[in-house]
Amino acid sequence: MNSLRTAVTVKAWRAALLRSKSFGARTRSFPVVATKFRFRAYISTAPRLQNTFQSHCDSVSNAPHLLPTYKPDPATPQTLTEKIVQRYSVGLAPGKVVKSGDYVTIKPHHCMTHDNSWPVAQKFMAIGASKIKDSRQIVITIDHDVTNKPEANLKKYRLTDEFATKQGVDGYGAGRGIGHQIMIEEGYAWPSTLTVASDSHSNVYGGVGRVFPVDEMLVSWYRAKATSAARSDSPSKDHISTIAPIVAGPNSVKIATPLKDLEAQDISINKAYLVSCTNSRASDIAAAARVFRQASNDGKPARVAPGVKLFVAAASIPEQQIAEEAGDWQVLLDAGAEALPSGCAQCIGLGPGLLEPGEVGISASNRNYKGRMGSVEAKAYLASPEVVAASALKGKIAGPGWYHKPEGVKKIIIGE
């Protein structure tokens, strides 16, 4: 029986691998923004494969015996990060083993750029280059300024479109989604690959494959494949049960305050944002919708507080479609939220609904330094989708009511 389970698991793994390399399999159709850019359909895992690995391995009692126990002992052990960089390094001296602190030249698996970094293409043409060496390596997305309609911006989009079409690279038009979401959604950023983007948020790709259930089979695989002698520079261990909801700000990610402390201060807000590549996927939209649903179940008004505006923009068209199918998108609209096209929106300080002088905003995005989301005379806080929704509902910085602060957590100011 164990042999059969193993065979089924391997077969499922191979099927999943094949699916990841073949974007033509089991696609879903979504509206496409008018553009010449090629639209690659969203891929969803077949229902019969979604739980295959976990369901077949949970009951494998002798998992450690199913994997080889022999491991060669490398002369220079490497961490996982060092192994990945080694794989994508070029021009290394024979026998060179990449270690932390080395300077290397890499050939990335994929490279992404967007409309805000259009000068990259201009520089490419200015130096007399005519053809990208590997068109399959490059991904171009239009996501930063999608609500800006002046002719100058539309011209930039046309030129970007023409460049992508001429070079034969994968391009995604305005409103299709945020580049970072697309990189993961469409399989460009994949576990054990090295991907580069002309944007400071591209480091989020490192989280791909990092949150998942751990069972005996997986632990055994780690033991069989890991290099035991490798050491990380700064290992850390955190007890998740001790983590309390934290709000960052105002106007700095370096100032972190427990939610309960800010709730006690009755900080009124003017605007709330459920946007960006950080917290606007279907799961985030569902978390925000849950807050309004709970208010309705408790017999309280399930609407955005008077004097407050709530803006929502999904990370991509597929993510919005999922939220619509689940009913979560409509819950937010019924609550009074204003829907925006999929894009970076107010997170980057573009489009409607920016913070005005003297206003206070709370956002489920990634940056809040002074002036980023509007006026330099405004205050911006960062929080989870639930806290943003609860704040919009109550008109002040607040939580949904189901969080409890652990003991011993104080206000934290990290550096300057």
PDB file of N, CA and C in Angstrom, residues 116-175:
ATOM      1  N   ASN A 116       6.650  52.493 -15.214  1.00  0.00           N
ATOM      2  CA  ASN A 116       7.439  53.508 -14.522  1.00  0.00           C
ATOM      3  C   ASN A 116       8.925  53.418 -14.854  1.00  0.00           C
ATOM      4  N   SER A 117       9.339  52.280 -15.372  1.00  0.00           N
ATOM      5  CA  SER A 117      10.753  52.129 -15.758  1.00  0.00           C
ATOM      6  C   SER A 117      10.881  52.019 -17.279  1.00  0.00           C
ATOM      7  N   TRP A 118       9.981  52.665 -18.003  1.00  0.00           N
ATOM      8  CA  TRP A 118      10.036  52.718 -19.460  1.00  0.00           C
ATOM      9  C   TRP A 118      11.389  53.218 -19.970  1.00  0.00           C
ATOM     10  N   PRO A 119      12.086  54.126 -19.264  1.00  0.00           N
ATOM     11  CA  PRO A 119      13.412  54.550 -19.733  1.00  0.00           C
ATOM     12  C   PRO A 119      14.384  53.403 -19.960  1.00  0.00           C
ATOM     13  N   VAL A 120      14.131  52.229 -19.356  1.00  0.00           N
ATOM     14  CA  VAL A 120      14.983  51.067 -19.624  1.00  0.00           C
ATOM     15  C   VAL A 120      14.966  50.744 -21.113  1.00  0.00           C
ATOM     16  N   ALA A 121      13.762  50.748 -21.700  1.00  0.00           N
ATOM     17  CA  ALA A 121      13.650  50.469 -23.133  1.00  0.00           C
ATOM     18  C   ALA A 121      14.251  51.602 -23.955  1.00  0.00           C
ATOM     19  N   GLN A 122      14.065  52.837 -23.504  1.00  0.00           N
ATOM     20  CA  GLN A 122      14.651  53.974 -24.209  1.00  0.00           C
ATOM     21  C   GLN A 122      16.169  53.890 -24.222  1.00  0.00           C
ATOM     22  N   LYS A 123      16.749  53.510 -23.102  1.00  0.00           N
ATOM     23  CA  LYS A 123      18.202  53.349 -23.031  1.00  0.00           C
ATOM     24  C   LYS A 123      18.654  52.215 -23.955  1.00  0.00           C
ATOM     25  N   PHE A 124      17.877  51.148 -24.002  1.00  0.00           N
ATOM     26  CA  PHE A 124      18.176  50.008 -24.874  1.00  0.00           C
ATOM     27  C   PHE A 124      18.293  50.472 -26.327  1.00  0.00           C
ATOM     28  N   MET A 125      17.326  51.289 -26.743  1.00  0.00           N
ATOM     29  CA  MET A 125      17.340  51.772 -28.128  1.00  0.00           C
ATOM     30  C   MET A 125      18.413  52.839 -28.342  1.00  0.00           C
ATOM     31  N   ALA A 126      18.683  53.632 -27.310  1.00  0.00           N
ATOM     32  CA  ALA A 126      19.654  54.710 -27.444  1.00  0.00           C
ATOM     33  C   ALA A 126      21.070  54.202 -27.672  1.00  0.00           C
ATOM     34  N   ILE A 127      21.391  53.030 -27.143  1.00  0.00           N
ATOM     35  CA  ILE A 127      22.747  52.498 -27.312  1.00  0.00           C
ATOM     36  C   ILE A 127      22.895  51.737 -28.639  1.00  0.00           C
ATOM     37  N   GLY A 128      21.819  51.749 -29.432  1.00  0.00           N
ATOM     38  CA  GLY A 128      21.879  51.118 -30.743  1.00  0.00           C
ATOM     39  C   GLY A 128      21.523  49.650 -30.759  1.00  0.00           C
ATOM     40  N   ALA A 129      21.046  49.122 -29.640  1.00  0.00           N
ATOM     41  CA  ALA A 129      20.646  47.711 -29.599  1.00  0.00           C
ATOM     42  C   ALA A 129      19.367  47.530 -30.403  1.00  0.00           C
ATOM     43  N   SER A 130      19.262  46.405 -31.072  1.00  0.00           N
ATOM     44  CA  SER A 130      18.099  46.169 -31.934  1.00  0.00           C
ATOM     45  C   SER A 130      17.297  44.938 -31.548  1.00  0.00           C
ATOM     46  N   LYS A 131      17.907  44.013 -30.816  1.00  0.00           N
ATOM     47  CA  LYS A 131      17.202  42.778 -30.513  1.00  0.00           C
ATOM     48  C   LYS A 131      17.589  42.253 -29.137  1.00  0.00           C
ATOM     49  N   ILE A 132      16.575  41.922 -28.334  1.00  0.00           N
ATOM     50  CA  ILE A 132      16.821  41.304 -27.038  1.00  0.00           C
ATOM     51  C   ILE A 132      17.336  39.890 -27.265  1.00  0.00           C
ATOM     52  N   LYS A 133      18.365  39.496 -26.547  1.00  0.00           N
ATOM     53  CA  LYS A 133      18.982  38.197 -26.771  1.00  0.00           C
ATOM     54  C   LYS A 133      18.014  37.052 -26.535  1.00  0.00           C
ATOM     55  N   ASP A 134      17.285  37.110 -25.422  1.00  0.00           N
ATOM     56  CA  ASP A 134      16.349  36.041 -25.086  1.00  0.00           C
ATOM     57  C   ASP A 134      14.996  36.668 -24.771  1.00  0.00           C
ATOM     58  N   SER A 135      14.100  36.686 -25.754  1.00  0.00           N
ATOM     59  CA  SER A 135      12.806  37.338 -25.573  1.00  0.00           C
ATOM     60  C   SER A 135      11.945  36.628 -24.528  1.00  0.00           C
ATOM     61  N   ARG A 136      12.202  35.356 -24.268  1.00  0.00           N
ATOM     62  CA  ARG A 136      11.408  34.620 -23.287  1.00  0.00           C
ATOM     63  C   ARG A 136      11.803  34.986 -21.854  1.00  0.00           C
ATOM     64  N   GLN A 137      12.910  35.678 -21.717  1.00  0.00           N
ATOM     65  CA  GLN A 137      13.389  36.045 -20.383  1.00  0.00           C
ATOM     66  C   GLN A 137      12.698  37.300 -19.852  1.00  0.00           C
ATOM     67  N   ILE A 138      12.227  38.163 -20.750  1.00  0.00           N
ATOM     68  CA  ILE A 138      11.726  39.479 -20.364  1.00  0.00           C
ATOM     69  C   ILE A 138      10.200  39.486 -20.230  1.00  0.00           C
ATOM     70  N   VAL A 139       9.729  40.199 -19.205  1.00  0.00           N
ATOM     71  CA  VAL A 139       8.292  40.409 -18.979  1.00  0.00           C
ATOM     72  C   VAL A 139       8.069  41.899 -18.774  1.00  0.00           C
ATOM     73  N   ILE A 140       7.105  42.475 -19.506  1.00  0.00           N
ATOM     74  CA  ILE A 140       6.780  43.894 -19.378  1.00  0.00           C
ATOM     75  C   ILE A 140       5.330  44.031 -18.927  1.00  0.00           C
ATOM     76  N   THR A 141       5.117  44.815 -17.886  1.00  0.00           N
ATOM     77  CA  THR A 141       3.763  45.041 -17.382  1.00  0.00           C
ATOM     78  C   THR A 141       3.471  46.538 -17.307  1.00  0.00           C
ATOM     79  N   ILE A 142       2.231  46.894 -17.561  1.00  0.00           N
ATOM     80  CA  ILE A 142       1.777  48.271 -17.376  1.00  0.00           C
ATOM     81  C   ILE A 142       0.873  48.264 -16.160  1.00  0.00           C
ATOM     82  N   ASP A 143       1.354  48.827 -15.057  1.00  0.00           N
ATOM     83  CA  ASP A 143       0.600  48.692 -13.812  1.00  0.00           C
ATOM     84  C   ASP A 143       0.639  49.920 -12.903  1.00  0.00           C
ATOM     85  N   HIS A 144       1.595  50.812 -13.077  1.00  0.00           N
ATOM     86  CA  HIS A 144       1.784  51.871 -12.081  1.00  0.00           C
ATOM     87  C   HIS A 144       0.791  53.031 -12.214  1.00  0.00           C
ATOM     88  N   ASP A 145       0.550  53.473 -13.425  1.00  0.00           N
ATOM     89  CA  ASP A 145      -0.214  54.715 -13.624  1.00  0.00           C
ATOM     90  C   ASP A 145      -1.418  54.475 -14.529  1.00  0.00           C
ATOM     91  N   VAL A 146      -2.151  53.402 -14.256  1.00  0.00           N
ATOM     92  CA  VAL A 146      -3.179  52.939 -15.189  1.00  0.00           C
ATOM     93  C   VAL A 146      -4.400  53.851 -15.267  1.00  0.00           C
ATOM     94  N   THR A 147      -4.614  54.725 -14.283  1.00  0.00           N
ATOM     95  CA  THR A 147      -5.776  55.617 -14.339  1.00  0.00           C
ATOM     96  C   THR A 147      -5.438  56.983 -14.921  1.00  0.00           C
ATOM     97  N   ASN A 148      -4.187  57.184 -15.296  1.00  0.00           N
ATOM     98  CA  ASN A 148      -3.730  58.459 -15.840  1.00  0.00           C
ATOM     99  C   ASN A 148      -3.962  58.473 -17.348  1.00  0.00           C
ATOM    100  N   LYS A 149      -4.868  59.347 -17.823  1.00  0.00           N
ATOM    101  CA  LYS A 149      -5.263  59.326 -19.231  1.00  0.00           C
ATOM    102  C   LYS A 149      -4.730  60.452 -20.115  1.00  0.00           C
ATOM    103  N   PRO A 150      -3.905  61.365 -19.622  1.00  0.00           N
ATOM    104  CA  PRO A 150      -3.358  62.397 -20.513  1.00  0.00           C
ATOM    105  C   PRO A 150      -2.587  61.775 -21.675  1.00  0.00           C
ATOM    106  N   GLU A 151      -2.507  62.498 -22.766  1.00  0.00           N
ATOM    107  CA  GLU A 151      -1.903  61.977 -23.980  1.00  0.00           C
ATOM    108  C   GLU A 151      -0.461  61.533 -23.765  1.00  0.00           C
ATOM    109  N   ALA A 152       0.295  62.250 -22.934  1.00  0.00           N
ATOM    110  CA  ALA A 152       1.694  61.889 -22.706  1.00  0.00           C
ATOM    111  C   ALA A 152       1.807  60.476 -22.127  1.00  0.00           C
ATOM    112  N   ASN A 153       0.922  60.142 -21.193  1.00  0.00           N
ATOM    113  CA  ASN A 153       0.971  58.809 -20.589  1.00  0.00           C
ATOM    114  C   ASN A 153       0.479  57.743 -21.563  1.00  0.00           C
ATOM    115  N   LEU A 154      -0.557  58.057 -22.318  1.00  0.00           N
ATOM    116  CA  LEU A 154      -1.066  57.106 -23.305  1.00  0.00           C
ATOM    117  C   LEU A 154      -0.031  56.848 -24.397  1.00  0.00           C
ATOM    118  N   LYS A 155       0.732  57.882 -24.741  1.00  0.00           N
ATOM    119  CA  LYS A 155       1.797  57.714 -25.734  1.00  0.00           C
ATOM    120  C   LYS A 155       2.863  56.764 -25.199  1.00  0.00           C
ATOM    121  N   LYS A 156       3.215  56.927 -23.923  1.00  0.00           N
ATOM    122  CA  LYS A 156       4.206  56.030 -23.312  1.00  0.00           C
ATOM    123  C   LYS A 156       3.730  54.584 -23.367  1.00  0.00           C
ATOM    124  N   TYR A 157       2.431  54.388 -23.129  1.00  0.00           N
ATOM    125  CA  TYR A 157       1.882  53.034 -23.171  1.00  0.00           C
ATOM    126  C   TYR A 157       1.926  52.463 -24.589  1.00  0.00           C
ATOM    127  N   ARG A 158       1.644  53.307 -25.576  1.00  0.00           N
ATOM    128  CA  ARG A 158       1.708  52.841 -26.969  1.00  0.00           C
ATOM    129  C   ARG A 158       3.134  52.442 -27.336  1.00  0.00           C
ATOM    130  N   LEU A 159       4.091  53.245 -26.929  1.00  0.00           N
ATOM    131  CA  LEU A 159       5.487  52.935 -27.229  1.00  0.00           C
ATOM    132  C   LEU A 159       5.928  51.655 -26.516  1.00  0.00           C
ATOM    133  N   THR A 160       5.470  51.488 -25.287  1.00  0.00           N
ATOM    134  CA  THR A 160       5.789  50.260 -24.545  1.00  0.00           C
ATOM    135  C   THR A 160       5.208  49.052 -25.252  1.00  0.00           C
ATOM    136  N   ASP A 161       3.969  49.198 -25.715  1.00  0.00           N
ATOM    137  CA  ASP A 161       3.279  48.132 -26.449  1.00  0.00           C
ATOM    138  C   ASP A 161       4.060  47.781 -27.714  1.00  0.00           C
ATOM    139  N   GLU A 162       4.453  48.807 -28.469  1.00  0.00           N
ATOM    140  CA  GLU A 162       5.175  48.574 -29.718  1.00  0.00           C
ATOM    141  C   GLU A 162       6.514  47.890 -29.469  1.00  0.00           C
ATOM    142  N   PHE A 163       7.204  48.317 -28.421  1.00  0.00           N
ATOM    143  CA  PHE A 163       8.500  47.725 -28.099  1.00  0.00           C
ATOM    144  C   PHE A 163       8.346  46.248 -27.739  1.00  0.00           C
ATOM    145  N   ALA A 164       7.354  45.936 -26.908  1.00  0.00           N
ATOM    146  CA  ALA A 164       7.128  44.549 -26.499  1.00  0.00           C
ATOM    147  C   ALA A 164       6.761  43.684 -27.689  1.00  0.00           C
ATOM    148  N   THR A 165       5.905  44.211 -28.561  1.00  0.00           N
ATOM    149  CA  THR A 165       5.484  43.450 -29.743  1.00  0.00           C
ATOM    150  C   THR A 165       6.660  43.207 -30.681  1.00  0.00           C
ATOM    151  N   LYS A 166       7.457  44.249 -30.916  1.00  0.00           N
ATOM    152  CA  LYS A 166       8.607  44.127 -31.821  1.00  0.00           C
ATOM    153  C   LYS A 166       9.621  43.123 -31.291  1.00  0.00           C
ATOM    154  N   GLN A 167       9.848  43.128 -29.984  1.00  0.00           N
ATOM    155  CA  GLN A 167      10.853  42.243 -29.396  1.00  0.00           C
ATOM    156  C   GLN A 167      10.311  40.843 -29.099  1.00  0.00           C
ATOM    157  N   GLY A 168       9.005  40.678 -29.184  1.00  0.00           N
ATOM    158  CA  GLY A 168       8.425  39.359 -28.949  1.00  0.00           C
ATOM    159  C   GLY A 168       8.438  38.928 -27.499  1.00  0.00           C
ATOM    160  N   VAL A 169       8.405  39.906 -26.579  1.00  0.00           N
ATOM    161  CA  VAL A 169       8.423  39.569 -25.158  1.00  0.00           C
ATOM    162  C   VAL A 169       6.996  39.492 -24.622  1.00  0.00           C
ATOM    163  N   ASP A 170       6.831  38.875 -23.474  1.00  0.00           N
ATOM    164  CA  ASP A 170       5.520  38.791 -22.840  1.00  0.00           C
ATOM    165  C   ASP A 170       5.157  40.135 -22.253  1.00  0.00           C
ATOM    166  N   GLY A 171       4.011  40.678 -22.656  1.00  0.00           N
ATOM    167  CA  GLY A 171       3.575  41.973 -22.163  1.00  0.00           C
ATOM    168  C   GLY A 171       2.160  41.901 -21.621  1.00  0.00           C
ATOM    169  N   TYR A 172       1.879  42.697 -20.608  1.00  0.00           N
ATOM    170  CA  TYR A 172       0.561  42.718 -19.967  1.00  0.00           C
ATOM    171  C   TYR A 172       0.081  44.159 -19.894  1.00  0.00           C
ATOM    172  N   GLY A 173      -1.069  44.432 -20.498  1.00  0.00           N
ATOM    173  CA  GLY A 173      -1.570  45.787 -20.626  1.00  0.00           C
ATOM    174  C   GLY A 173      -2.143  46.372 -19.364  1.00  0.00           C
ATOM    175  N   ALA A 174      -2.502  47.672 -19.450  1.00  0.00           N
ATOM    176  CA  ALA A 174      -3.036  48.405 -18.313  1.00  0.00           C
ATOM    177  C   ALA A 174      -4.307  47.752 -17.783  1.00  0.00           C
ATOM    178  N   GLY A 175      -4.353  47.538 -16.478  1.00  0.00           N
ATOM    179  CA  GLY A 175      -5.524  46.960 -15.845  1.00  0.00           C
ATOM    180  C   GLY A 175      -5.485  45.451 -15.714  1.00  0.00           C
TER     181      GLY A 175
END
